[in-house]
Amino acid sequence: MSAADRVAELTAEFGAPVLDVAWLLCDRHPADRVAFTVVDGAGEASTLSYGELAARSHRYARALQGLGVGPGDRVATLMGKSTDLVTVILAIWRLGAVYVPLFTAFAPQAIALRLAGSGARVVVVDPEQRPKLDPGPDLPDDPERRVVVTGTGAGSLADLVAAASPEPVPAVHTSGDGPLVPMFTSGTTGKPKGVIHPVAYIAGWQIYLEYALGVTPESSYWCAADPGWAYGLYAAIVAPLAAGLPSLLLAGGFSVETTWRTLVAHSVTDFTAAPTVYRGLRSSSVPVPPGLGLERASSAGEPLTPEVNDWAAAALGLAVHDHFGQTEVGMPLANHHHPALARPLKPGSMGRPVPGWSLTVLADDRDEPAEPGVLGRVAIDVAGSPLMTFVGYQLPGQSDAKFTADGRWYLTGDAGRVDADGDFFFSSRDDDVIIMAGYRIGPFEIESVLAQHPAVAECSVVGAPDDVRGEVIEAYVVLRGGNEASPELTTELQHFVKTRYAAHAYPRTIHFLDALPKTPSGKTQRYLLRRRRAELTAEAR
């Protein structure tokens, strides 16, 4: 089957006017097939088959029914990766309800924004997370909200499940346009915005799993991203369920030791994670263990800087493939692993459009494609992208700037270029472009060079006002262990950029920090660095 035919098949399946989400994600798959392998903090693993997941989710659905949950109701979880989590998610969809993910690293204010924005009336929470839901200045009291704690005890999730009817719940039908998940953007450029993902959104993620990640029935697949965010929810849980493939979930946060241990112990062949994971492995003194069986490695969430693949070639014996996506649309660009679409990697490239997507780079001054190699606005051709489901944010007016006036193009908000071969290259978020003496400079290109210096663990680049040039480049650098900030190191890093990138585009000032400001999902918030720079400028006047 061609990729185009596969896209047509899945868009018809998940975009149907009448469908059963639980059947599509679970009930149609062989009951004895493994759905999830869940690894706890000590490395102990347990498996959950599709048959077990179906039976458990029926009981959990009955328990939620007892709380009054029905079609269209919003149910949130504040839970770590576990068998309970995937069971609760499927139970929610089995009832025709809508799932609201909450990242476990969120503080009460971030939780309150998502609960209010989604209208969630039930929250299932792990015991250690329960205090975050206590009413306070950052989380107003809501008497109508029901909180259910996992584990055992009176009123716990286990207690409600034990008391629930063992009879399966009747199938609840929805449509491809029906709401599946209210998700909020990560806040890299400001306050998070709410997006309603319809059921049809799943099709794009299954295509991504099969063609970009290249996962097959023979794979041992692990997505290390947290399911509190879109990438982790869909790449680690939803897409594997849709495809009927097993997926691995590791409880707890990232550590170098547990990552290496898990990769070896479970003979992982297909691994995907954020760039911060690969940078963490690279920067660690923990050696690469023997016995790795990796065949495909992928990265998403932020652009992959070149030093990662310099390391990966020697340490892993393969290259990490960079992929590009957004909460709003899914994953439209990738360096594909599928053998029919795989191409030699180009350093710094986000790859080519995933099947079902059509993209270009629009000129800055008109809504027409820019010439190859010219920096412009990365855009999606709405009519030419059958996997496109985004029509707007929850709040009126927030989406106005996301589409061109004629509605043909969705503007990703990213600056980039596409070469003559059709490979896309990220430059920056539109707001992050630095214009220095008429030159348009993308921060990512400077960061990619700085990150290759052996003293640099992480870095971010912003524009600072300058009376002569309009803007100049300033860098914020986190040093690797054993290195200390000094005027000599500043000069060395400036020279490093001059000789490896361009003599004019080097950071005039370098600030050394203990950590970069980031979203809870680990994405650097350049806008906070720009705000800090603006405040310093104002104070100096």
Coordinates of C-alpha atoms in Angstrom, one line a residue:
M1 CA 0.0 0.0 0.0
S2 CA 1.3 3.4 -0.9
A3 CA 1.7 6.1 1.8
A4 CA -1.0 8.2 0.1
D5 CA -3.4 5.2 0.3
R6 CA -2.5 4.6 3.9
V7 CA -3.3 8.2 4.7
A8 CA -6.7 7.9 2.9
E9 CA -7.4 4.7 4.8
L10 CA -6.7 6.2 8.3
T11 CA -8.4 9.5 7.7
A12 CA -11.5 7.6 6.6
E13 CA -11.2 5.4 9.7
F14 CA -10.7 8.1 12.3
G15 CA -12.7 10.7 10.5
A16 CA -15.8 8.6 10.1
P17 CA -19.2 10.2 11.0
V18 CA -19.9 7.3 13.4
L19 CA -17.1 5.5 15.3
D20 CA -16.2 3.9 18.7
V21 CA -12.9 5.2 20.0
A22 CA -12.4 2.3 22.5
W23 CA -12.9 -0.2 19.7
L24 CA -10.5 1.6 17.4
L25 CA -7.8 1.8 20.1
C26 CA -8.2 -1.4 21.9
D27 CA -11.1 -3.8 21.4
R28 CA -10.4 -4.7 17.8
H29 CA -6.8 -5.9 18.5
P30 CA -5.9 -9.5 19.5
A31 CA -6.7 -9.9 23.2
D32 CA -3.4 -11.7 23.9
R33 CA -1.2 -9.1 22.3
V34 CA 0.9 -6.9 24.7
A35 CA -0.3 -3.3 24.7
F36 CA 2.1 -1.8 27.3
T37 CA 5.1 -2.8 29.3
V38 CA 5.3 -0.6 32.4
V39 CA 8.7 -0.3 34.1
D40 CA 8.8 1.1 37.7
G41 CA 11.5 3.1 39.3
A42 CA 13.3 0.0 40.5
G43 CA 13.4 -1.5 37.0
E44 CA 10.6 -4.0 37.6
A45 CA 8.4 -4.5 34.6
S46 CA 4.8 -5.6 34.2
T47 CA 2.8 -6.1 31.0
L48 CA -0.7 -5.3 30.1
S49 CA -2.4 -7.1 27.2
Y50 CA -5.1 -5.6 25.0
G51 CA -7.6 -8.1 26.5
E52 CA -6.6 -7.0 30.0
L53 CA -6.8 -3.4 29.1
A54 CA -10.3 -3.9 27.6
A55 CA -11.6 -5.7 30.7
R56 CA -10.0 -3.2 33.2
S57 CA -11.2 -0.1 31.3
H58 CA -14.8 -1.4 31.3
R59 CA -14.6 -1.6 35.2
Y60 CA -12.9 1.8 35.4
A61 CA -15.6 3.2 33.1
R62 CA -18.3 1.8 35.4
A63 CA -16.6 3.5 38.3
L64 CA -16.5 6.9 36.5
Q65 CA -20.1 6.4 35.5
G66 CA -20.9 6.2 39.2
L67 CA -19.5 9.7 39.6
G68 CA -21.8 10.9 36.9
V69 CA -19.4 10.9 34.0
G70 CA -21.0 10.6 30.6
P71 CA -20.5 11.6 26.9
G72 CA -18.9 15.0 26.5
D73 CA -17.8 15.4 30.1
R74 CA -14.2 16.4 30.8
V75 CA -12.1 14.1 33.1
A76 CA -8.6 15.0 34.0
T77 CA -5.7 13.0 35.3
L78 CA -2.7 14.1 37.4
M79 CA -0.9 10.8 37.3
G80 CA 2.5 9.3 36.5
K81 CA 3.1 6.7 33.8
S82 CA 1.4 3.6 35.0
T83 CA -1.1 0.8 34.2
D84 CA -3.7 2.9 36.0
L85 CA -3.1 5.9 33.8
V86 CA -3.6 4.1 30.4
T87 CA -6.7 2.3 31.9
V88 CA -8.3 5.5 33.1
I89 CA -7.6 7.2 29.7
L90 CA -9.3 4.4 27.8
A91 CA -12.2 4.3 30.3
I92 CA -12.8 8.0 29.7
W93 CA -13.0 7.5 26.0
R94 CA -15.1 4.3 26.4
L95 CA -17.8 6.5 28.0
G96 CA -17.6 9.1 25.2
A97 CA -16.1 11.6 27.7
V98 CA -13.1 13.9 26.9
Y99 CA -9.7 13.4 28.4
V100 CA -7.7 16.3 30.0
P101 CA -4.0 15.5 30.6
L102 CA -2.1 17.3 33.4
F103 CA 1.7 17.1 33.6
T104 CA 2.8 15.9 37.0
A105 CA 5.5 18.6 37.2
F106 CA 2.8 21.3 37.1
A107 CA 2.3 23.6 40.1
P108 CA -1.2 24.6 41.2
Q109 CA -1.4 27.7 38.9
A110 CA -0.7 25.7 35.8
I111 CA -3.2 23.0 36.9
A112 CA -5.8 25.7 37.6
L113 CA -5.5 27.2 34.1
R114 CA -6.1 23.8 32.5
L115 CA -8.9 22.7 34.7
A116 CA -10.7 26.0 34.2
G117 CA -10.0 26.1 30.4
S118 CA -11.2 22.5 29.9
G119 CA -14.1 22.5 32.3
A120 CA -13.0 19.3 34.0
R121 CA -15.4 18.1 36.7
V122 CA -13.5 15.0 37.8
V123 CA -9.7 14.7 38.4
V124 CA -8.0 11.3 39.0
V125 CA -4.8 11.9 40.9
D126 CA -1.9 10.0 42.4
P127 CA -1.6 10.3 46.2
E128 CA 1.7 12.2 46.0
Q129 CA 0.1 14.8 43.6
R130 CA -3.1 15.2 45.7
P131 CA -1.9 18.3 47.7
K132 CA -1.6 20.3 44.5
L133 CA -5.4 20.2 44.2
D134 CA -6.0 21.7 47.6
P135 CA -7.8 25.1 47.2
G136 CA -5.5 28.1 47.6
P137 CA -4.5 31.4 46.0
D138 CA -3.4 29.6 42.8
L139 CA -6.3 27.1 42.6
P140 CA -9.7 28.4 43.5
D141 CA -12.1 26.1 45.3
D142 CA -14.7 24.4 43.1
P143 CA -17.3 22.4 45.1
E144 CA -18.5 20.7 41.9
R145 CA -15.2 19.2 41.1
R146 CA -14.7 15.6 42.3
V147 CA -11.2 14.4 43.1
V148 CA -10.4 10.7 43.1
V149 CA -7.1 9.4 44.4
T150 CA -5.5 6.3 43.0
G151 CA -4.3 3.5 45.3
T152 CA -6.4 2.0 48.0
G153 CA -8.6 3.3 50.8
A154 CA -12.1 4.6 51.2
G155 CA -13.2 6.5 48.2
S156 CA -10.1 5.7 46.3
L157 CA -10.1 4.7 42.6
A158 CA -9.5 1.1 43.6
D159 CA -12.5 1.3 46.0
L160 CA -14.8 2.7 43.3
V161 CA -13.7 0.1 40.8
A162 CA -14.2 -2.8 43.3
A163 CA -17.8 -1.5 43.9
A164 CA -18.6 -1.0 40.3
S165 CA -20.7 -3.4 38.2
P166 CA -18.6 -6.0 36.4
E167 CA -20.9 -5.7 33.3
P168 CA -19.2 -4.1 30.3
V169 CA -20.4 -0.6 29.5
P170 CA -22.4 -0.2 26.3
A171 CA -20.5 1.1 23.3
V172 CA -20.7 4.9 23.0
H173 CA -20.3 6.3 19.5
T174 CA -18.9 9.7 18.5
S175 CA -17.5 11.1 15.2
G176 CA -14.2 12.1 13.7
D177 CA -15.1 15.7 14.6
G178 CA -16.0 14.8 18.2
P179 CA -13.7 16.2 20.9
L180 CA -11.0 13.8 22.2
V181 CA -8.5 15.9 24.2
P182 CA -8.4 19.6 25.2
M183 CA -4.6 20.3 25.1
F184 CA -2.8 23.4 25.9
T185 CA 0.3 24.7 24.1
S186 CA 3.6 24.6 26.0
G187 CA 4.0 28.3 26.5
T188 CA 7.3 28.9 24.7
T189 CA 6.1 32.2 23.4
G190 CA 3.7 33.3 26.1
K191 CA 0.6 32.1 27.9
P192 CA -0.6 28.6 26.9
K193 CA -3.6 28.5 24.5
G194 CA -6.2 25.8 24.5
V195 CA -6.7 23.5 21.5
I196 CA -9.5 20.8 21.1
H197 CA -8.1 17.7 19.4
P198 CA -10.8 15.8 17.5
V199 CA -10.8 12.1 17.2
A200 CA -9.5 12.5 13.6
Y201 CA -6.3 13.9 15.0
I202 CA -5.3 10.3 15.9
A203 CA -4.8 9.5 12.2
G204 CA -1.9 11.9 11.9
W205 CA -0.1 10.3 14.8
Q206 CA -0.5 6.8 13.5
I207 CA 1.0 7.9 10.2
Y208 CA 3.8 9.6 12.1
L209 CA 4.4 6.3 14.1
E210 CA 4.6 4.2 10.9
Y211 CA 6.4 6.5 8.5
A212 CA 8.4 9.0 10.5
L213 CA 9.4 6.8 13.5
G214 CA 9.3 3.7 11.4
V215 CA 7.9 1.5 14.1
T216 CA 6.9 -2.0 13.0
P217 CA 5.3 -5.0 14.7
E218 CA 8.8 -6.4 15.2
S219 CA 10.0 -3.2 17.0
S220 CA 10.7 -2.8 20.7
Y221 CA 9.4 0.7 21.0
W222 CA 9.9 3.3 23.7
C223 CA 8.8 7.0 23.6
A224 CA 10.4 8.6 26.7
A225 CA 8.3 11.8 26.5
D226 CA 5.8 12.5 29.3
P227 CA 2.1 11.9 28.4
G228 CA 1.1 15.1 30.2
W229 CA 2.1 16.7 26.9
A230 CA 0.9 16.1 23.3
Y231 CA 4.0 14.3 22.1
G232 CA 4.1 11.9 25.0
L233 CA 0.4 11.3 25.0
Y234 CA 0.1 10.5 21.3
A235 CA 3.5 9.0 20.5
A236 CA 3.7 6.9 23.7
I237 CA 0.1 5.9 24.2
V238 CA -2.5 6.8 21.5
A239 CA -0.6 6.0 18.3
P240 CA 0.6 2.6 19.5
L241 CA -2.9 1.8 20.6
A242 CA -4.3 2.8 17.2
A243 CA -1.7 0.6 15.5
G244 CA -2.2 -2.3 17.9
L245 CA 1.5 -2.3 18.8
P246 CA 3.2 -2.6 22.1
S247 CA 4.7 0.4 23.8
L248 CA 7.0 0.8 26.8
L249 CA 6.3 3.3 29.7
L250 CA 9.0 4.1 32.3
A251 CA 7.7 5.5 35.6
G252 CA 9.3 8.6 37.0
G253 CA 11.4 11.3 35.5
F254 CA 14.5 11.2 33.4
S255 CA 17.8 9.9 34.7
V256 CA 20.8 8.8 32.7
E257 CA 21.2 5.6 34.6
T258 CA 17.6 4.4 34.2
T259 CA 17.5 5.4 30.6
W260 CA 20.5 3.3 29.7
R261 CA 19.2 0.4 31.9
T262 CA 15.8 0.4 30.3
L263 CA 17.2 0.6 26.7
V264 CA 19.4 -2.5 27.4
A265 CA 17.0 -4.5 29.6
H266 CA 14.1 -4.2 27.1
S267 CA 16.2 -4.5 23.9
V268 CA 14.7 -1.3 22.7
T269 CA 15.1 -1.0 18.9
D270 CA 13.1 2.2 18.4
F271 CA 13.6 5.2 20.7
T272 CA 12.2 8.7 20.6
A273 CA 12.8 11.5 23.1
A274 CA 13.3 15.2 23.5
P275 CA 16.7 16.7 22.6
T276 CA 17.3 17.4 26.3
V277 CA 17.4 13.6 26.9
Y278 CA 20.1 13.1 24.3
R279 CA 22.0 16.1 25.6
G280 CA 21.7 14.6 29.1
L281 CA 23.1 11.3 27.9
R282 CA 25.9 13.0 26.0
S283 CA 26.9 15.3 28.9
S284 CA 26.9 12.5 31.6
S285 CA 30.0 10.8 32.8
V286 CA 28.0 7.5 32.9
P287 CA 29.4 5.3 30.1
V288 CA 27.3 3.9 27.3
P289 CA 26.5 0.3 28.5
P290 CA 27.2 -2.8 26.4
G291 CA 24.2 -4.6 24.8
L292 CA 22.4 -1.7 23.2
G293 CA 20.2 -2.8 20.3
L294 CA 19.0 0.5 19.0
E295 CA 18.1 0.6 15.3
R296 CA 16.2 3.9 15.1
A297 CA 16.5 7.0 17.3
S298 CA 14.3 10.1 16.9
S299 CA 13.9 13.5 18.5
A300 CA 11.1 16.0 18.7
G301 CA 10.1 19.0 20.9
E302 CA 12.9 21.3 20.1
P303 CA 15.4 21.5 17.2
L304 CA 18.2 19.0 17.4
T305 CA 21.6 20.7 17.6
P306 CA 24.4 19.1 15.6
E307 CA 26.6 18.1 18.6
V308 CA 24.0 15.4 19.5
N309 CA 24.7 13.5 16.3
D310 CA 28.4 14.1 16.6
W311 CA 28.1 12.1 19.8
A312 CA 25.5 9.7 18.6
A313 CA 27.5 8.4 15.7
A314 CA 30.3 7.3 18.0
A315 CA 28.3 6.4 21.1
L316 CA 25.2 4.8 19.5
G317 CA 26.4 3.8 16.1
L318 CA 23.5 5.6 14.4
A319 CA 22.1 9.1 13.8
V320 CA 19.2 10.7 15.7
H321 CA 16.5 11.8 13.3
D322 CA 15.0 15.2 14.0
H323 CA 11.2 15.7 13.7
F324 CA 9.1 18.9 13.8
G325 CA 5.6 19.2 15.2
Q326 CA 3.2 21.4 17.1
T327 CA 0.4 20.8 19.6
E328 CA -2.1 22.4 17.2
V329 CA -1.4 20.1 14.2
G330 CA 0.7 17.1 15.2
M331 CA 3.9 16.1 13.4
P332 CA 4.0 17.4 9.8
L333 CA 7.8 17.3 9.1
A334 CA 10.3 14.5 9.7
N335 CA 13.5 12.8 8.8
H336 CA 11.8 9.5 8.1
H337 CA 12.9 6.1 9.2
H338 CA 10.5 4.2 6.9
P339 CA 12.7 2.6 4.2
A340 CA 10.4 4.0 1.4
L341 CA 10.9 7.6 2.6
A342 CA 14.3 7.5 4.3
R343 CA 17.0 9.9 2.9
P344 CA 20.5 10.8 4.0
L345 CA 20.4 13.2 6.8
K346 CA 21.4 16.8 6.3
P347 CA 22.8 18.5 9.5
G348 CA 20.2 20.9 11.0
S349 CA 17.3 19.7 8.8
M350 CA 13.8 19.0 10.1
G351 CA 13.3 16.7 7.1
R352 CA 10.5 16.6 4.6
P353 CA 6.7 16.5 4.9
V354 CA 5.2 13.5 6.5
P355 CA 2.7 11.7 4.3
G356 CA -0.6 13.5 4.5
W357 CA 1.0 17.0 4.9
S358 CA 2.0 19.7 2.4
L359 CA 4.3 22.5 3.6
T360 CA 6.3 25.4 2.1
V361 CA 8.2 28.5 3.2
L362 CA 6.3 31.7 2.5
A363 CA 8.1 34.9 1.7
D364 CA 8.1 37.5 4.5
D365 CA 6.4 40.2 2.5
R366 CA 3.8 38.2 0.6
D367 CA 1.8 35.0 0.9
E368 CA 3.7 33.2 -1.8
P369 CA 6.4 30.6 -1.6
A370 CA 9.9 32.0 -1.1
E371 CA 12.8 31.0 -3.3
P372 CA 14.8 27.8 -2.2
G373 CA 17.2 28.7 0.5
V374 CA 15.5 32.0 1.4
L375 CA 14.5 32.5 5.0
G376 CA 10.7 32.9 5.4
R377 CA 7.7 31.6 7.2
V378 CA 7.1 27.9 7.5
A379 CA 3.5 27.2 6.5
I380 CA 1.1 24.3 6.0
D381 CA -1.1 24.1 2.9
V382 CA -4.5 23.5 4.5
A383 CA -6.3 22.1 1.4
G384 CA -3.3 19.9 0.5
S385 CA -3.0 18.4 4.0
P386 CA -5.7 15.7 4.6
L387 CA -4.3 15.2 8.1
M388 CA -4.9 18.8 9.1
T389 CA -7.5 19.1 11.9
F390 CA -6.7 22.5 13.5
V391 CA -9.4 25.1 12.9
G392 CA -8.7 27.4 15.9
Y393 CA -8.0 27.9 19.6
Q394 CA -10.7 27.7 22.2
L395 CA -10.8 31.4 22.8
P396 CA -12.2 33.6 20.0
G397 CA -9.6 35.8 18.2
Q398 CA -6.5 33.8 19.3
S399 CA -6.3 32.1 15.9
D400 CA -6.6 35.1 13.7
A401 CA -2.8 35.3 13.1
K402 CA -2.4 31.6 12.4
F403 CA -3.9 31.7 8.9
T404 CA -3.3 33.8 5.9
A405 CA -6.2 36.1 4.9
D406 CA -7.4 33.7 2.2
G407 CA -7.3 30.7 4.6
R408 CA -5.0 28.7 2.4
W409 CA -2.0 28.7 4.6
Y410 CA -1.6 27.8 8.3
L411 CA 1.3 29.7 9.7
T412 CA 3.4 27.7 12.2
G413 CA 5.0 30.8 13.7
D414 CA 8.4 29.5 12.8
A415 CA 11.0 31.0 10.5
G416 CA 12.9 28.6 8.3
R417 CA 14.0 27.8 4.8
V418 CA 13.6 24.9 2.4
D419 CA 16.3 23.9 0.0
A420 CA 16.0 22.8 -3.6
D421 CA 15.7 19.1 -2.6
G422 CA 12.7 19.9 -0.4
D423 CA 14.4 19.6 3.0
F424 CA 13.3 22.1 5.6
F425 CA 15.6 23.9 8.0
F426 CA 14.4 25.6 11.2
S427 CA 15.8 29.1 12.0
S428 CA 13.7 30.4 14.9
R429 CA 10.3 31.2 16.1
D430 CA 9.1 34.2 14.1
D431 CA 9.4 36.5 17.2
D432 CA 12.9 35.3 17.8
V433 CA 14.5 36.4 14.5
I434 CA 17.4 38.8 15.1
I435 CA 17.8 41.6 12.5
M436 CA 21.3 43.0 12.8
A437 CA 22.4 45.7 10.3
G438 CA 19.9 44.3 7.8
Y439 CA 20.9 40.7 8.3
R440 CA 18.2 38.2 9.4
I441 CA 19.8 35.8 11.8
G442 CA 18.1 32.8 13.3
P443 CA 19.1 32.1 16.9
F444 CA 19.1 28.3 16.3
E445 CA 22.1 28.6 13.9
I446 CA 24.2 30.4 16.5
E447 CA 23.1 28.0 19.3
S448 CA 24.0 25.0 17.1
V449 CA 27.6 26.3 16.8
L450 CA 27.9 27.3 20.5
A451 CA 26.6 23.9 21.6
Q452 CA 29.5 22.2 19.9
H453 CA 32.0 23.8 22.2
P454 CA 33.2 21.2 24.8
A455 CA 32.5 23.7 27.7
V456 CA 28.9 24.3 26.7
A457 CA 26.0 22.2 28.1
E458 CA 23.2 24.3 26.9
C459 CA 22.7 27.8 25.4
S460 CA 20.1 30.2 24.1
V461 CA 20.6 33.3 21.9
V462 CA 18.4 36.4 21.7
G463 CA 18.7 39.9 20.2
A464 CA 19.6 42.9 22.2
P465 CA 19.0 46.5 21.1
D466 CA 21.9 48.3 19.6
D467 CA 22.1 52.0 18.6
V468 CA 24.1 51.3 15.5
R469 CA 23.1 47.9 14.2
G470 CA 19.5 47.8 15.5
E471 CA 20.1 44.5 17.3
V472 CA 23.1 42.5 18.2
I473 CA 23.4 38.9 19.4
E474 CA 23.6 38.0 23.1
A475 CA 24.1 34.5 24.3
Y476 CA 23.0 32.8 27.6
V477 CA 25.2 29.8 28.3
V478 CA 25.0 26.9 30.9
L479 CA 28.4 25.4 31.3
R480 CA 29.2 21.7 31.6
G481 CA 30.7 20.5 34.9
G482 CA 34.3 21.3 35.5
N483 CA 34.2 24.6 33.5
E484 CA 34.0 28.1 35.0
A485 CA 32.9 31.4 33.6
S486 CA 35.7 33.8 32.8
P487 CA 36.5 36.7 30.4
E488 CA 38.9 34.2 28.6
L489 CA 36.1 31.7 28.0
T490 CA 33.8 34.5 26.7
T491 CA 36.5 35.5 24.2
E492 CA 37.0 31.8 23.3
L493 CA 33.3 31.2 22.6
Q494 CA 33.0 34.4 20.6
H495 CA 36.0 33.3 18.4
F496 CA 34.4 29.8 18.1
V497 CA 31.3 31.3 16.5
K498 CA 33.2 33.7 14.3
T499 CA 35.4 30.9 12.8
R500 CA 32.7 28.3 12.6
Y501 CA 29.6 30.3 11.5
A502 CA 30.3 34.0 10.5
A503 CA 32.6 36.8 11.5
H504 CA 29.7 39.2 11.9
A505 CA 27.2 36.9 13.7
Y506 CA 28.9 36.3 17.0
P507 CA 27.5 37.1 20.5
R508 CA 28.6 40.5 21.6
T509 CA 27.8 39.6 25.2
I510 CA 27.7 36.2 26.8
H511 CA 25.8 35.6 30.1
F512 CA 26.6 32.5 32.1
L513 CA 23.6 31.0 33.9
D514 CA 23.0 28.0 36.1
A515 CA 20.0 27.0 34.1
L516 CA 17.9 28.4 31.2
P517 CA 14.3 29.3 31.7
K518 CA 12.1 26.5 30.4
T519 CA 8.6 25.3 30.1
P520 CA 7.7 22.3 32.3
S521 CA 8.2 20.1 29.2
G522 CA 11.8 21.3 28.8
K523 CA 11.5 23.8 26.0
T524 CA 13.6 27.0 26.3
Q525 CA 11.6 30.1 26.7
R526 CA 13.5 32.7 24.8
Y527 CA 10.8 35.3 25.3
L528 CA 11.7 35.4 29.0
L529 CA 15.4 36.0 28.1
R530 CA 14.3 38.8 25.8
R531 CA 12.1 40.2 28.6
R532 CA 15.1 40.1 31.0
R533 CA 17.2 41.9 28.4
A534 CA 14.5 44.6 27.9
E535 CA 14.3 45.2 31.7
L536 CA 18.1 45.5 31.9
T537 CA 18.0 48.0 29.0
A538 CA 15.3 50.1 30.7
E539 CA 17.2 50.1 34.0
A540 CA 20.3 51.4 32.3
R541 CA 18.5 54.4 30.8

